PDB file of C-alpha atoms in Angstrom:
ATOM      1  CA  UNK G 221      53.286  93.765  92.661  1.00 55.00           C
ATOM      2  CA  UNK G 222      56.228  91.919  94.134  1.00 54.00           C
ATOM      3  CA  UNK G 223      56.307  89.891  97.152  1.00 48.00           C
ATOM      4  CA  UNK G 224      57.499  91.409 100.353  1.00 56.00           C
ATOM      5  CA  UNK G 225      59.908  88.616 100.306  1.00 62.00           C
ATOM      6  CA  UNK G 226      61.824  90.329  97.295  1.00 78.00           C
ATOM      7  CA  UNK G 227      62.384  93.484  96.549  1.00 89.00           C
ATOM      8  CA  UNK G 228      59.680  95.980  95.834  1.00 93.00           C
ATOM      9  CA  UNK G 229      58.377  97.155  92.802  1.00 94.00           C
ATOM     10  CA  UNK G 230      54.929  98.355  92.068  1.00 95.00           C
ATOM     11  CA  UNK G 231      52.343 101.294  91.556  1.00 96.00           C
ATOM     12  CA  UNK G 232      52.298 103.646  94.936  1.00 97.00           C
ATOM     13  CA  UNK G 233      50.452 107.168  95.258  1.00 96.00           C
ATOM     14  CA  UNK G 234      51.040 109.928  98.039  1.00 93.00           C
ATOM     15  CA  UNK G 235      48.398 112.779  98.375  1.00 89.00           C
ATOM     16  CA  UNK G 236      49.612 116.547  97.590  1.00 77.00           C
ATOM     17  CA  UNK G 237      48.275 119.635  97.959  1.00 65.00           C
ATOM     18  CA  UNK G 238      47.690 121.273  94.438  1.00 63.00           C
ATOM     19  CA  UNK G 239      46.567 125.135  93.755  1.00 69.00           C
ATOM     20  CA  UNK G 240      43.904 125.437  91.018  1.00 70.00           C
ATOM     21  CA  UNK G 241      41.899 128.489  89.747  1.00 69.00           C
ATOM     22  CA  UNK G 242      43.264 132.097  89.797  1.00 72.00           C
ATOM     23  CA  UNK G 243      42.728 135.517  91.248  1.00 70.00           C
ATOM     24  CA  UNK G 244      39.643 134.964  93.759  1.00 72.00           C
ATOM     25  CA  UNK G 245      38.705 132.098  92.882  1.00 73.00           C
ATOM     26  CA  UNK G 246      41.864 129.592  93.719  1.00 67.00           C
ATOM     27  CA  UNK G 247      42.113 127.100  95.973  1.00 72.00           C
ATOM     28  CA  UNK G 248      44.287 124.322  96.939  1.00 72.00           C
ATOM     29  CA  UNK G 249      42.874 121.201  97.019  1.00 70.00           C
ATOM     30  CA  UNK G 250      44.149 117.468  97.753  1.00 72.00           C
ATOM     31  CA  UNK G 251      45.092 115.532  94.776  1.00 81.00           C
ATOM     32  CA  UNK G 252      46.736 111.834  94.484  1.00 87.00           C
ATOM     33  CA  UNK G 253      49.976 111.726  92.347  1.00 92.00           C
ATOM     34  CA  UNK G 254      50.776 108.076  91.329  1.00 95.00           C
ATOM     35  CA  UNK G 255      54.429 106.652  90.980  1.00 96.00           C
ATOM     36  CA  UNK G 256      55.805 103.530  89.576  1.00 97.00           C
ATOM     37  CA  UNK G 257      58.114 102.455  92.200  1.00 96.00           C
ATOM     38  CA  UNK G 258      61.482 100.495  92.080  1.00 95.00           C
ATOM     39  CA  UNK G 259      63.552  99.006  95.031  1.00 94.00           C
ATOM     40  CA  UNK G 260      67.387  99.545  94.183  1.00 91.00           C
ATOM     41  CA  UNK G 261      70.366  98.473  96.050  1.00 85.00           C
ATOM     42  CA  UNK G 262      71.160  99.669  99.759  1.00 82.00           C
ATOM     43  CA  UNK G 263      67.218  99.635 100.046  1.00 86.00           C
ATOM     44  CA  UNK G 264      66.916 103.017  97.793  1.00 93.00           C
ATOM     45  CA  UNK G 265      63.888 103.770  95.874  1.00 96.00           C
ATOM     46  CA  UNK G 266      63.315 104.993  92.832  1.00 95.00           C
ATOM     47  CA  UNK G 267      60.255 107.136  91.770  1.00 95.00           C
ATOM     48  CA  UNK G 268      58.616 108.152  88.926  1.00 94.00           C
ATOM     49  CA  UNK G 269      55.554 109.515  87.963  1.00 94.00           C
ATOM     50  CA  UNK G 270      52.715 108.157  86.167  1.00 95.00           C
ATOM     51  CA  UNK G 271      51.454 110.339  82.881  1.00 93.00           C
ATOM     52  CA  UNK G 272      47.797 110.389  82.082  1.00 92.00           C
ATOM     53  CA  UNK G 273      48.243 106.706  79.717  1.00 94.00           C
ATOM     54  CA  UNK G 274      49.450 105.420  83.361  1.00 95.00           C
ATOM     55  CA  UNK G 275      53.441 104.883  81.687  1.00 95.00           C
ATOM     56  CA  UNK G 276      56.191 106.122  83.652  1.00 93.00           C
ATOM     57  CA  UNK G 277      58.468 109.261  82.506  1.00 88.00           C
ATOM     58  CA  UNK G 278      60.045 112.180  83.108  1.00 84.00           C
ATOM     59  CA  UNK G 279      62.738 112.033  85.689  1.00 85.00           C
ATOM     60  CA  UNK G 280      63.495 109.441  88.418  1.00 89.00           C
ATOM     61  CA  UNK G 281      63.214 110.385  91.844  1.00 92.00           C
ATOM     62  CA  UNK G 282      65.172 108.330  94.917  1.00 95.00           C
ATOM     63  CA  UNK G 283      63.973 108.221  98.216  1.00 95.00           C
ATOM     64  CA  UNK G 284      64.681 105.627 101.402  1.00 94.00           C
ATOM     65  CA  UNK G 285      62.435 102.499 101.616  1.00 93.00           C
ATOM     66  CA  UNK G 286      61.280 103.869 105.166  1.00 93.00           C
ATOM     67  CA  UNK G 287      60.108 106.965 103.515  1.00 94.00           C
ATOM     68  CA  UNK G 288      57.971 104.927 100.654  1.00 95.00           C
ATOM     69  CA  UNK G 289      56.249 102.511 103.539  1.00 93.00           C
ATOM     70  CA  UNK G 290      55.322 105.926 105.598  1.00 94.00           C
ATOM     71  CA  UNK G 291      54.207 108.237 103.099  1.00 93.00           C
ATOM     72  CA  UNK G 292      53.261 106.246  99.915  1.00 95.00           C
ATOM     73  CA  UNK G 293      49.866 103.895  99.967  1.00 95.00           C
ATOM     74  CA  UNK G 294      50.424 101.121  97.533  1.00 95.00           C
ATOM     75  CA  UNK G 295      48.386 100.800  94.659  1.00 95.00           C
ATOM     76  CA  UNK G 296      48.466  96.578  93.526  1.00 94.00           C
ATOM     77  CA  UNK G 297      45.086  97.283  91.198  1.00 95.00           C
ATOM     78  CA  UNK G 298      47.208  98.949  88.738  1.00 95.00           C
ATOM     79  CA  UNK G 299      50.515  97.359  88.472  1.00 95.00           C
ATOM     80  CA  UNK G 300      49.618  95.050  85.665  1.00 95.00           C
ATOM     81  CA  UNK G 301      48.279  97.703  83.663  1.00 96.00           C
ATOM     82  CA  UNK G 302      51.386 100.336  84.248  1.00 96.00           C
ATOM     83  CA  UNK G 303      53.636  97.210  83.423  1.00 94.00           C
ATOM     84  CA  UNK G 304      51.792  96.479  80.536  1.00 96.00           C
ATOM     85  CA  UNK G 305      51.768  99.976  79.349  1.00 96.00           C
ATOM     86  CA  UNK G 306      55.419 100.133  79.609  1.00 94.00           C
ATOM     87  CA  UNK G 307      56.846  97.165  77.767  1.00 95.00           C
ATOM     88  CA  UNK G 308      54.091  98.298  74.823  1.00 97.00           C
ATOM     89  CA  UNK G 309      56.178 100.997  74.871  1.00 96.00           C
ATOM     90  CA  UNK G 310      59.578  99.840  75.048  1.00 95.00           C
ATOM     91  CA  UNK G 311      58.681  97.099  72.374  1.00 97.00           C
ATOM     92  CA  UNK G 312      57.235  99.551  69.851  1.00 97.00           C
ATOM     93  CA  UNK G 313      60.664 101.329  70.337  1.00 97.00           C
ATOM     94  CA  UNK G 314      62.556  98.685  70.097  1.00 97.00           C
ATOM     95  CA  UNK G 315      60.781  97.733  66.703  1.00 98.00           C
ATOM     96  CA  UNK G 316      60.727 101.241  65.603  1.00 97.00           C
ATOM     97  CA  UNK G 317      65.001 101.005  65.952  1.00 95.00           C
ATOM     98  CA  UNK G 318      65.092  98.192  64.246  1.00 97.00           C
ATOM     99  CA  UNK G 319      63.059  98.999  61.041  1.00 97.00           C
ATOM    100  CA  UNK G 320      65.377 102.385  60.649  1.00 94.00           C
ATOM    101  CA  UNK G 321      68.453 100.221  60.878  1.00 92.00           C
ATOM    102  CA  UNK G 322      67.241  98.583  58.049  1.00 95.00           C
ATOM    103  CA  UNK G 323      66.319 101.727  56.512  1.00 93.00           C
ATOM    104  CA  UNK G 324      62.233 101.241  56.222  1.00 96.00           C
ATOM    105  CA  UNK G 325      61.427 104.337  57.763  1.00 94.00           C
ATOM    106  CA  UNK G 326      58.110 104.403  57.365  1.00 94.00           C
ATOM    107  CA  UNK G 327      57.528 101.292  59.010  1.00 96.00           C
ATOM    108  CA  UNK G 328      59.689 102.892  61.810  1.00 97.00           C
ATOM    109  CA  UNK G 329      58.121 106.059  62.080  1.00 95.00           C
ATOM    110  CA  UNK G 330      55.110 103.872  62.585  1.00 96.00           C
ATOM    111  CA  UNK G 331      56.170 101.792  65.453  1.00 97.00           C
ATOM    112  CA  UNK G 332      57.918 105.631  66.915  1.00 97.00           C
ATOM    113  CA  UNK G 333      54.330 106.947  66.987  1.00 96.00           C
ATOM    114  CA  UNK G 334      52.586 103.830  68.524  1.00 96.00           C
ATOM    115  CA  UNK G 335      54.960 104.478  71.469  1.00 97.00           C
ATOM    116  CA  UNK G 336      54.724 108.199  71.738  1.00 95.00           C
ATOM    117  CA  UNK G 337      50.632 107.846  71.512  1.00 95.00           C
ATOM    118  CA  UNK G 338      51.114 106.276  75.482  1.00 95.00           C
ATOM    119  CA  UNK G 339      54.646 107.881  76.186  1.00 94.00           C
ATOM    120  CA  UNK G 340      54.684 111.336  74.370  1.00 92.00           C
ATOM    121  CA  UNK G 341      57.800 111.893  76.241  1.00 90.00           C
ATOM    122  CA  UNK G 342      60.091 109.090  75.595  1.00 92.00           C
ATOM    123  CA  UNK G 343      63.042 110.133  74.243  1.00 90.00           C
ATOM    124  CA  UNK G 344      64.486 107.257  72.003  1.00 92.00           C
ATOM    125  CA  UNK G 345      60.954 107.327  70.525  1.00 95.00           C
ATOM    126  CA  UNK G 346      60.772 110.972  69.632  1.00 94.00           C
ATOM    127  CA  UNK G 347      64.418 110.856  68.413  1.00 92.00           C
ATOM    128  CA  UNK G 348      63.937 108.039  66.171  1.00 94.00           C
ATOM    129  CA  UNK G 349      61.067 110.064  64.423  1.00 94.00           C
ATOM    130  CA  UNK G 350      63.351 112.976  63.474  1.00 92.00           C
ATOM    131  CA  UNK G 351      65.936 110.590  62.224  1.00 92.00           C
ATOM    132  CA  UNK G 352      63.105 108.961  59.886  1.00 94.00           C
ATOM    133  CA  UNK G 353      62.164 112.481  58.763  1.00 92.00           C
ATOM    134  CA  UNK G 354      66.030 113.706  58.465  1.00 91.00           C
ATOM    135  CA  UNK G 355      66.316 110.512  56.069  1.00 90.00           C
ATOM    136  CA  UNK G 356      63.238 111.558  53.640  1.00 90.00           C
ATOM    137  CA  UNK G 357      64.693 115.035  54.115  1.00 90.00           C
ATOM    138  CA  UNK G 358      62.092 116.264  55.558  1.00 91.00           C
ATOM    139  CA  UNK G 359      63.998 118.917  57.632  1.00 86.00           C
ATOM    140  CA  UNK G 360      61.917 121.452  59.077  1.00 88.00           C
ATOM    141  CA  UNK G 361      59.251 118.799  60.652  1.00 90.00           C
ATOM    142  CA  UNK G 362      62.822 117.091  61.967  1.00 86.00           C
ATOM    143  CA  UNK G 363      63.672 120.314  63.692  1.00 83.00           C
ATOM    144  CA  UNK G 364      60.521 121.140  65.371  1.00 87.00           C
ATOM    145  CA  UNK G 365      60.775 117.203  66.459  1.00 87.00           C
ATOM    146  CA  UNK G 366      64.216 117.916  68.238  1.00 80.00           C
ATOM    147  CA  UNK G 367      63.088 121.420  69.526  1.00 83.00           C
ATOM    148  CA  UNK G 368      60.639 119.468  71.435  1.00 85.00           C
ATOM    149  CA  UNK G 369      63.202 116.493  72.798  1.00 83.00           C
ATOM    150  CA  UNK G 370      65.757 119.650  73.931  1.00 77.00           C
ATOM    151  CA  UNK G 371      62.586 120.399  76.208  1.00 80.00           C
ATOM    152  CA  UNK G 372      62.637 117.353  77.704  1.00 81.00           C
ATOM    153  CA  UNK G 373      64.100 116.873  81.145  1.00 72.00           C
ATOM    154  CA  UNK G 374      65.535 113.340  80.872  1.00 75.00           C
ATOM    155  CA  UNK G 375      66.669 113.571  77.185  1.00 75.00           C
ATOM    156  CA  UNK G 376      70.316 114.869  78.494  1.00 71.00           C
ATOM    157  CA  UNK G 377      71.064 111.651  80.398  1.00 72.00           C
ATOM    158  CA  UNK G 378      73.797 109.249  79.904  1.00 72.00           C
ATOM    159  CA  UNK G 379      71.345 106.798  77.980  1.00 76.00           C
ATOM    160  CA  UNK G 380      70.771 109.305  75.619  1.00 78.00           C
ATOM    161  CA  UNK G 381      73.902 111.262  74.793  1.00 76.00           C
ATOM    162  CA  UNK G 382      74.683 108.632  71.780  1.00 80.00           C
ATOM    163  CA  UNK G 383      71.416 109.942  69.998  1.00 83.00           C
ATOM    164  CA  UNK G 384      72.519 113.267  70.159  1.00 79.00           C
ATOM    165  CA  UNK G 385      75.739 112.710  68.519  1.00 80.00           C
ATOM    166  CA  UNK G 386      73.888 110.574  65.955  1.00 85.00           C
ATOM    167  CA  UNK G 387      71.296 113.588  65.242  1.00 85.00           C
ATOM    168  CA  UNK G 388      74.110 115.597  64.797  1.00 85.00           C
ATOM    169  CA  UNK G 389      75.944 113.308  62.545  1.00 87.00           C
ATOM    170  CA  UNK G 390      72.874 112.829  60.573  1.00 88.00           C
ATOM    171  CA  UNK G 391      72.860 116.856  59.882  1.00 87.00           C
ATOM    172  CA  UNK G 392      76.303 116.931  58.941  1.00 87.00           C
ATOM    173  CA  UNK G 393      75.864 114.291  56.617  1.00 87.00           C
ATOM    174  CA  UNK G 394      73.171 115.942  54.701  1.00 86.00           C
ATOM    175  CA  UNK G 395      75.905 119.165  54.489  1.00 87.00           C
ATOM    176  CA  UNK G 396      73.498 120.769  56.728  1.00 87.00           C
ATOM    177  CA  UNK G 397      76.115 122.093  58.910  1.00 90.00           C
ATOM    178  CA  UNK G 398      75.298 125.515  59.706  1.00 87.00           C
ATOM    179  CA  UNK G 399      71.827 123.606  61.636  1.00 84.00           C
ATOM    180  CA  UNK G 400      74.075 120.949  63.125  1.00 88.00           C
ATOM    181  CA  UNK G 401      76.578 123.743  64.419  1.00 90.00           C
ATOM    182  CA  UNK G 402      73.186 125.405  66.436  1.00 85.00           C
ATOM    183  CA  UNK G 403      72.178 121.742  67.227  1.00 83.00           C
ATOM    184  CA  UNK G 404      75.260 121.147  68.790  1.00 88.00           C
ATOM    185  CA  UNK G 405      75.578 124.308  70.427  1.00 87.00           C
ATOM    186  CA  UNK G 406      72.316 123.754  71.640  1.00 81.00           C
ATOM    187  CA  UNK G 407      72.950 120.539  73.296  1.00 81.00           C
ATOM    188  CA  UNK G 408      75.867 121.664  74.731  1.00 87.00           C
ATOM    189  CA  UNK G 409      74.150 124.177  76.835  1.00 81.00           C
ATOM    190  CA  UNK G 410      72.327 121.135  78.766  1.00 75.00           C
ATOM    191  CA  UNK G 411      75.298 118.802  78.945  1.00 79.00           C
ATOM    192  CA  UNK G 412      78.563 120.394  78.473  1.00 87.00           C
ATOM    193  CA  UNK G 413      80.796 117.504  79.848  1.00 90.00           C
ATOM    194  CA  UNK G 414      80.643 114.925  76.725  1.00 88.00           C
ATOM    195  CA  UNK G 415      83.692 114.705  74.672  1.00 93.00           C
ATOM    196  CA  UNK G 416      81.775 113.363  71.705  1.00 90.00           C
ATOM    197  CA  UNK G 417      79.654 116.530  71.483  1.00 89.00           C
ATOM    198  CA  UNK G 418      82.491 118.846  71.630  1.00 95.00           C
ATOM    199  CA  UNK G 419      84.173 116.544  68.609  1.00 95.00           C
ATOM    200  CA  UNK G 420      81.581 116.618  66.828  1.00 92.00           C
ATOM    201  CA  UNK G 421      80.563 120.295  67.119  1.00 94.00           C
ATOM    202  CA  UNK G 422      84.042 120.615  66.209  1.00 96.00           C
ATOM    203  CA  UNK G 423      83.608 118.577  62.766  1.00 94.00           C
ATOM    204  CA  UNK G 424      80.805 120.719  61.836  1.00 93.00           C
ATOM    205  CA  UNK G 425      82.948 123.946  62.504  1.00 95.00           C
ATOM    206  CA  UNK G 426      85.652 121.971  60.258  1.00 96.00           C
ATOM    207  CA  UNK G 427      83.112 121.948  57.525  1.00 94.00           C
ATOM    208  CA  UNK G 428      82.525 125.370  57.158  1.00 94.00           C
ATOM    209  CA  UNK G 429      86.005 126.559  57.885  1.00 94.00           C
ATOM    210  CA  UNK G 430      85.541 128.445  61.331  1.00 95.00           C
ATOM    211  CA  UNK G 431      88.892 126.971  62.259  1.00 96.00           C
ATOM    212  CA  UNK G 432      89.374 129.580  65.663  1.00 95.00           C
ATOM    213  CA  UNK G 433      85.852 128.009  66.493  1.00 96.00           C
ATOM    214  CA  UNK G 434      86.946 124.188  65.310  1.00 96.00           C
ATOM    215  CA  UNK G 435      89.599 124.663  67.827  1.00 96.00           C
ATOM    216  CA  UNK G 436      87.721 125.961  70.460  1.00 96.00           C
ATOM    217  CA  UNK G 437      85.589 122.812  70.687  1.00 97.00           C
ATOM    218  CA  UNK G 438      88.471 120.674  70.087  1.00 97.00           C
ATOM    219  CA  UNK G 439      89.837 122.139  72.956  1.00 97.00           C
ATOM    220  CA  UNK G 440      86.740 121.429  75.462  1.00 96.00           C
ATOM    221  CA  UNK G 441      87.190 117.761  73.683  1.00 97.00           C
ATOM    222  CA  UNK G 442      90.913 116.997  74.352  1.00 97.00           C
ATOM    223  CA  UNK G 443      90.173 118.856  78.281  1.00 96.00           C
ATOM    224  CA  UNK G 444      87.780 115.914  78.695  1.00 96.00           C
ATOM    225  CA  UNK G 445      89.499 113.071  77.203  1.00 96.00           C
ATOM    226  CA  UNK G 446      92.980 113.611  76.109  1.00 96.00           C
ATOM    227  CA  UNK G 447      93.357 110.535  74.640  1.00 95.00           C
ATOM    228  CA  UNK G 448      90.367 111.319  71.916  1.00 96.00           C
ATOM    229  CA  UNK G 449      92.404 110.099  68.940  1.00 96.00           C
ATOM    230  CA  UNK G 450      89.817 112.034  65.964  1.00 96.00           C
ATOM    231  CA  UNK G 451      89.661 115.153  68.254  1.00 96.00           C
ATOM    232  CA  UNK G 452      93.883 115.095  68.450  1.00 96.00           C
ATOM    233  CA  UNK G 453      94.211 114.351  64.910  1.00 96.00           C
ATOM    234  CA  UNK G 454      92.031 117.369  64.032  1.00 97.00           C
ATOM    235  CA  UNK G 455      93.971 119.655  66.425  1.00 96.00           C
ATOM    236  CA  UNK G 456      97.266 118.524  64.960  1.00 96.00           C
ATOM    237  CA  UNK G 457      96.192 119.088  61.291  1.00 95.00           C
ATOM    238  CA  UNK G 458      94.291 122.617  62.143  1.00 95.00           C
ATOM    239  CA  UNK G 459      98.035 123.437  63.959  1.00 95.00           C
ATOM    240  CA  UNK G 460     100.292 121.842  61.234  1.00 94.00           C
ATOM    241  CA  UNK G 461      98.024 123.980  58.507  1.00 91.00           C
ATOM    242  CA  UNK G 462      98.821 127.239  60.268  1.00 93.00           C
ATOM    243  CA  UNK G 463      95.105 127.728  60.782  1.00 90.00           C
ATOM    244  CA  UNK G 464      94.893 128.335  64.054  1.00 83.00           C
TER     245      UNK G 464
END
């Protein structure tokens, strides 16, 4: 655990009440939840919870540094581990990204599953999976891969809208478009304010010739960024056709 003298960072747990049984029987009852804990700028913290492999995910949590030092106790015997844990993690990714670049999927898929067997959560990890499978065309293990990410709390943030897109992309370029269309659609529904998905959505529609549709997205594109050079070209050809 950091020094005092810097800023802190480190395992911390609070104690909250928890119900458990049913009917007659339930109770609530005092259990610890554990946090690993990051000091940010303007002495904001960041929280987030432990899983059962001691790895941090889901989403991040901010509180003030007074509330941490009140209401947290600070756990220093398990820092190394949770550290540990999480660069394990964040390598095997890392690998796993690397091997599909170079298109050994298998070898990827490998280091995706090392990661997800302590972080069965993390989103890059579970993406790159269904990408492997999309590649071997292995489609309908793919889509019950990216049911499960659109379940995931933190898999609509800003680190993660790129793998969206290239999901999407991936689907279109196997000419499944009617599945990328839904994809899209789907996505959209969580995080409606990226220009890319809206393009993209919109290149799908292209494909199978729902032009009134192709424009609609187009136009939630160009609202965003009106300077989205593919999404104005599209527009412009879809108007100078007559098709819309």
């Amino acid at each position: 655990m950091q020094s005092e003298q810097g800023p802190i960072e480190g395992v911390f747990s609070i104690e909250r009440m928890a119900k458990i049984g049913t009917g007659t029987t339930a109770r609530r009852v005092s259990q610890a939840a554990l946090y690993y804990v990051r000091e940010v700028e303007d002495e904001r913290i960041e929280l987030q919870g432990l899983n059962n492999r001691h790895v941090p995910f889901g989403p991040v949590e901010t509180i003030s540094k007074d509330e941490l030092l009140s209401d947290y106790l600070p756990m220093p015997q398990l820092f190394k581990e949770v550290v540990g844990n999480l660069r394990m993690v964040q390598k095997s990714v890392a690998r796993g990204d690397k091997f599909r670049k170079r298109g050994e999927n298998f070898t990827a898929e490998y280091e995706y599953a090392n990661a997800l067997n302590l972080d069965e959560q993390n989103v890059r990890a579970n993406f790159g999976i269904g990408l492997c499978l999309l590649s071997r065309d292995e489609e309908d293990k793919a889509k019950k891969v990216f049911d499960r990410i659109l379940g995931l709390d933190t898999a609509f943030s800003d680190d993660h809208k790129h793998l969206f897109n290239e999901y999407g992309i991936a689907l279109r370029k196997k000419k499944l478009f009617g599945q990328a269309v839904d994809y899209y659609r789907r996505a959209l529904e969580l995080s409606n304010d990226d220009e890319n998905l809206w393009y993209n959505l919109a290149r799908a529609q292209f494909e199978r010739r729902e032009w009134g549709a192709c424009a609609e997205a187009l136009a939630k594109c160009l609202g965003l960024a009106p300077d989205h050079e593919e999404g104005r070209k599209m527009m412009d050809f879809l108007t100078r056709k007559g098709l819309v």
